[in-house]
JSON list of C-alpha atoms in Angstrom, two decimals:
[
{"chain": "A", "resi": 1, "resn": "UNK", "atom": "CA", "xyz": [43.10, 31.07, 1.11]},
{"chain": "A", "resi": 2, "resn": "UNK", "atom": "CA", "xyz": [41.15, 29.72, 4.05]},
{"chain": "A", "resi": 3, "resn": "UNK", "atom": "CA", "xyz": [41.47, 32.13, 7.02]},
{"chain": "A", "resi": 4, "resn": "UNK", "atom": "CA", "xyz": [40.31, 29.59, 9.60]},
{"chain": "A", "resi": 5, "resn": "UNK", "atom": "CA", "xyz": [42.10, 26.44, 10.75]},
{"chain": "A", "resi": 6, "resn": "UNK", "atom": "CA", "xyz": [40.89, 23.00, 9.75]},
{"chain": "A", "resi": 7, "resn": "UNK", "atom": "CA", "xyz": [41.56, 19.50, 11.01]},
{"chain": "A", "resi": 8, "resn": "UNK", "atom": "CA", "xyz": [43.59, 19.26, 14.20]},
{"chain": "A", "resi": 9, "resn": "UNK", "atom": "CA", "xyz": [44.19, 23.03, 14.15]},
{"chain": "A", "resi": 10, "resn": "UNK", "atom": "CA", "xyz": [40.53, 23.91, 14.53]},
{"chain": "A", "resi": 11, "resn": "UNK", "atom": "CA", "xyz": [40.91, 23.86, 18.30]},
{"chain": "A", "resi": 12, "resn": "UNK", "atom": "CA", "xyz": [42.78, 26.66, 20.09]},
{"chain": "A", "resi": 13, "resn": "UNK", "atom": "CA", "xyz": [43.66, 25.98, 23.72]},
{"chain": "A", "resi": 14, "resn": "UNK", "atom": "CA", "xyz": [44.74, 28.55, 26.29]},
{"chain": "A", "resi": 15, "resn": "UNK", "atom": "CA", "xyz": [46.05, 27.35, 29.65]},
{"chain": "A", "resi": 16, "resn": "UNK", "atom": "CA", "xyz": [45.16, 29.34, 32.75]},
{"chain": "A", "resi": 17, "resn": "UNK", "atom": "CA", "xyz": [48.16, 29.40, 35.05]},
{"chain": "A", "resi": 18, "resn": "UNK", "atom": "CA", "xyz": [48.71, 30.56, 38.62]},
{"chain": "A", "resi": 19, "resn": "UNK", "atom": "CA", "xyz": [51.55, 33.01, 39.35]},
{"chain": "A", "resi": 20, "resn": "UNK", "atom": "CA", "xyz": [53.57, 29.94, 40.41]},
{"chain": "A", "resi": 21, "resn": "UNK", "atom": "CA", "xyz": [53.03, 28.31, 37.00]},
{"chain": "A", "resi": 22, "resn": "UNK", "atom": "CA", "xyz": [50.51, 25.69, 38.14]},
{"chain": "A", "resi": 23, "resn": "UNK", "atom": "CA", "xyz": [47.70, 24.99, 35.67]},
{"chain": "A", "resi": 24, "resn": "UNK", "atom": "CA", "xyz": [44.37, 26.13, 37.13]},
{"chain": "A", "resi": 25, "resn": "UNK", "atom": "CA", "xyz": [42.12, 25.63, 34.12]},
{"chain": "A", "resi": 26, "resn": "UNK", "atom": "CA", "xyz": [41.80, 26.04, 30.39]},
{"chain": "A", "resi": 27, "resn": "UNK", "atom": "CA", "xyz": [39.84, 27.99, 27.77]},
{"chain": "A", "resi": 28, "resn": "UNK", "atom": "CA", "xyz": [39.28, 26.17, 24.48]},
{"chain": "A", "resi": 29, "resn": "UNK", "atom": "CA", "xyz": [37.89, 27.75, 21.31]},
{"chain": "A", "resi": 30, "resn": "UNK", "atom": "CA", "xyz": [36.62, 25.40, 18.62]},
{"chain": "A", "resi": 31, "resn": "UNK", "atom": "CA", "xyz": [36.33, 26.81, 15.11]},
{"chain": "A", "resi": 32, "resn": "UNK", "atom": "CA", "xyz": [34.22, 25.25, 12.38]},
{"chain": "A", "resi": 33, "resn": "UNK", "atom": "CA", "xyz": [36.32, 24.74, 9.25]},
{"chain": "A", "resi": 34, "resn": "UNK", "atom": "CA", "xyz": [33.57, 25.71, 6.83]},
{"chain": "A", "resi": 35, "resn": "UNK", "atom": "CA", "xyz": [32.33, 28.65, 8.92]},
{"chain": "A", "resi": 36, "resn": "UNK", "atom": "CA", "xyz": [33.35, 31.13, 6.23]},
{"chain": "A", "resi": 37, "resn": "UNK", "atom": "CA", "xyz": [31.10, 29.36, 3.69]},
{"chain": "A", "resi": 38, "resn": "UNK", "atom": "CA", "xyz": [28.01, 29.63, 5.86]},
{"chain": "A", "resi": 39, "resn": "UNK", "atom": "CA", "xyz": [26.69, 32.86, 7.35]},
{"chain": "A", "resi": 40, "resn": "UNK", "atom": "CA", "xyz": [27.21, 31.37, 10.79]},
{"chain": "A", "resi": 41, "resn": "UNK", "atom": "CA", "xyz": [28.51, 33.69, 13.50]},
{"chain": "A", "resi": 42, "resn": "UNK", "atom": "CA", "xyz": [28.50, 31.19, 16.35]},
{"chain": "A", "resi": 43, "resn": "UNK", "atom": "CA", "xyz": [31.71, 30.56, 18.27]},
{"chain": "A", "resi": 44, "resn": "UNK", "atom": "CA", "xyz": [32.12, 27.63, 20.63]},
{"chain": "A", "resi": 45, "resn": "UNK", "atom": "CA", "xyz": [34.09, 28.12, 23.81]},
{"chain": "A", "resi": 46, "resn": "UNK", "atom": "CA", "xyz": [34.72, 25.67, 26.60]},
{"chain": "A", "resi": 47, "resn": "UNK", "atom": "CA", "xyz": [35.92, 27.02, 29.94]},
{"chain": "A", "resi": 48, "resn": "UNK", "atom": "CA", "xyz": [37.41, 24.39, 32.25]},
{"chain": "A", "resi": 49, "resn": "UNK", "atom": "CA", "xyz": [37.56, 25.92, 35.70]},
{"chain": "A", "resi": 50, "resn": "UNK", "atom": "CA", "xyz": [39.70, 23.13, 37.18]},
{"chain": "A", "resi": 51, "resn": "UNK", "atom": "CA", "xyz": [41.14, 24.43, 40.47]},
{"chain": "A", "resi": 52, "resn": "UNK", "atom": "CA", "xyz": [39.31, 27.78, 40.26]},
{"chain": "A", "resi": 53, "resn": "UNK", "atom": "CA", "xyz": [36.76, 27.69, 43.09]},
{"chain": "A", "resi": 54, "resn": "UNK", "atom": "CA", "xyz": [35.67, 31.27, 43.79]},
{"chain": "A", "resi": 55, "resn": "UNK", "atom": "CA", "xyz": [32.55, 32.31, 41.80]},
{"chain": "A", "resi": 56, "resn": "UNK", "atom": "CA", "xyz": [33.95, 35.79, 41.05]},
{"chain": "A", "resi": 57, "resn": "UNK", "atom": "CA", "xyz": [37.07, 34.23, 39.55]},
{"chain": "A", "resi": 58, "resn": "UNK", "atom": "CA", "xyz": [34.93, 31.95, 37.39]},
{"chain": "A", "resi": 59, "resn": "UNK", "atom": "CA", "xyz": [33.03, 34.98, 36.10]},
{"chain": "A", "resi": 60, "resn": "UNK", "atom": "CA", "xyz": [36.37, 36.65, 35.28]},
{"chain": "A", "resi": 61, "resn": "UNK", "atom": "CA", "xyz": [37.39, 33.60, 33.22]},
{"chain": "A", "resi": 62, "resn": "UNK", "atom": "CA", "xyz": [34.14, 33.75, 31.27]},
{"chain": "A", "resi": 63, "resn": "UNK", "atom": "CA", "xyz": [34.68, 37.48, 30.68]},
{"chain": "A", "resi": 64, "resn": "UNK", "atom": "CA", "xyz": [38.24, 36.71, 29.54]},
{"chain": "A", "resi": 65, "resn": "UNK", "atom": "CA", "xyz": [36.93, 34.23, 26.95]},
{"chain": "A", "resi": 66, "resn": "UNK", "atom": "CA", "xyz": [34.51, 36.86, 25.60]},
{"chain": "A", "resi": 67, "resn": "UNK", "atom": "CA", "xyz": [37.25, 39.50, 25.54]},
{"chain": "A", "resi": 68, "resn": "UNK", "atom": "CA", "xyz": [39.64, 37.17, 23.71]},
{"chain": "A", "resi": 69, "resn": "UNK", "atom": "CA", "xyz": [36.94, 36.47, 21.12]},
{"chain": "A", "resi": 70, "resn": "UNK", "atom": "CA", "xyz": [36.39, 40.17, 20.45]},
{"chain": "A", "resi": 71, "resn": "UNK", "atom": "CA", "xyz": [40.08, 41.07, 20.50]},
{"chain": "A", "resi": 72, "resn": "UNK", "atom": "CA", "xyz": [41.66, 38.22, 18.56]},
{"chain": "A", "resi": 73, "resn": "UNK", "atom": "CA", "xyz": [39.03, 36.30, 16.59]},
{"chain": "A", "resi": 74, "resn": "UNK", "atom": "CA", "xyz": [36.55, 38.86, 15.19]},
{"chain": "A", "resi": 75, "resn": "UNK", "atom": "CA", "xyz": [37.04, 40.54, 11.85]},
{"chain": "A", "resi": 76, "resn": "UNK", "atom": "CA", "xyz": [35.71, 44.05, 12.50]},
{"chain": "A", "resi": 77, "resn": "UNK", "atom": "CA", "xyz": [36.69, 46.87, 10.16]},
{"chain": "A", "resi": 78, "resn": "UNK", "atom": "CA", "xyz": [36.13, 49.38, 13.00]},
{"chain": "A", "resi": 79, "resn": "UNK", "atom": "CA", "xyz": [39.04, 47.80, 14.92]},
{"chain": "A", "resi": 80, "resn": "UNK", "atom": "CA", "xyz": [42.55, 49.19, 14.62]},
{"chain": "A", "resi": 81, "resn": "UNK", "atom": "CA", "xyz": [43.93, 46.07, 12.96]},
{"chain": "A", "resi": 82, "resn": "UNK", "atom": "CA", "xyz": [40.81, 43.98, 12.27]},
{"chain": "A", "resi": 83, "resn": "UNK", "atom": "CA", "xyz": [41.58, 41.35, 14.92]},
{"chain": "A", "resi": 84, "resn": "UNK", "atom": "CA", "xyz": [43.55, 38.16, 14.26]},
{"chain": "A", "resi": 85, "resn": "UNK", "atom": "CA", "xyz": [42.10, 37.71, 10.77]},
{"chain": "A", "resi": 86, "resn": "UNK", "atom": "CA", "xyz": [42.93, 41.30, 9.85]},
{"chain": "A", "resi": 87, "resn": "UNK", "atom": "CA", "xyz": [46.46, 40.92, 11.13]},
{"chain": "A", "resi": 88, "resn": "UNK", "atom": "CA", "xyz": [46.95, 37.71, 9.14]},
{"chain": "A", "resi": 89, "resn": "UNK", "atom": "CA", "xyz": [45.61, 39.24, 5.93]},
{"chain": "A", "resi": 90, "resn": "UNK", "atom": "CA", "xyz": [47.65, 42.46, 6.37]},
{"chain": "A", "resi": 91, "resn": "UNK", "atom": "CA", "xyz": [44.47, 44.57, 6.37]},
{"chain": "A", "resi": 92, "resn": "UNK", "atom": "CA", "xyz": [43.45, 43.55, 2.83]}
]
């Protein structure tokens, strides 16, 4: 069982939308397929600011990318459910 996506699924894209539904930007996380074989703890994120102009809003998007990484992509036994990997493996 490989817990990380490979091939075309190794990229996870999150659209940033305005309250009206217009796309303002995008956060992309790229996962290495063989990351679990190497003791590599580096995650690659790309934040496209697009229509976001205000510097404080750009900082919030960067903070959101870091938060999403901690919340959904880290396997930490101290978490309630172990993040996305823990949820997928049913806490095993």
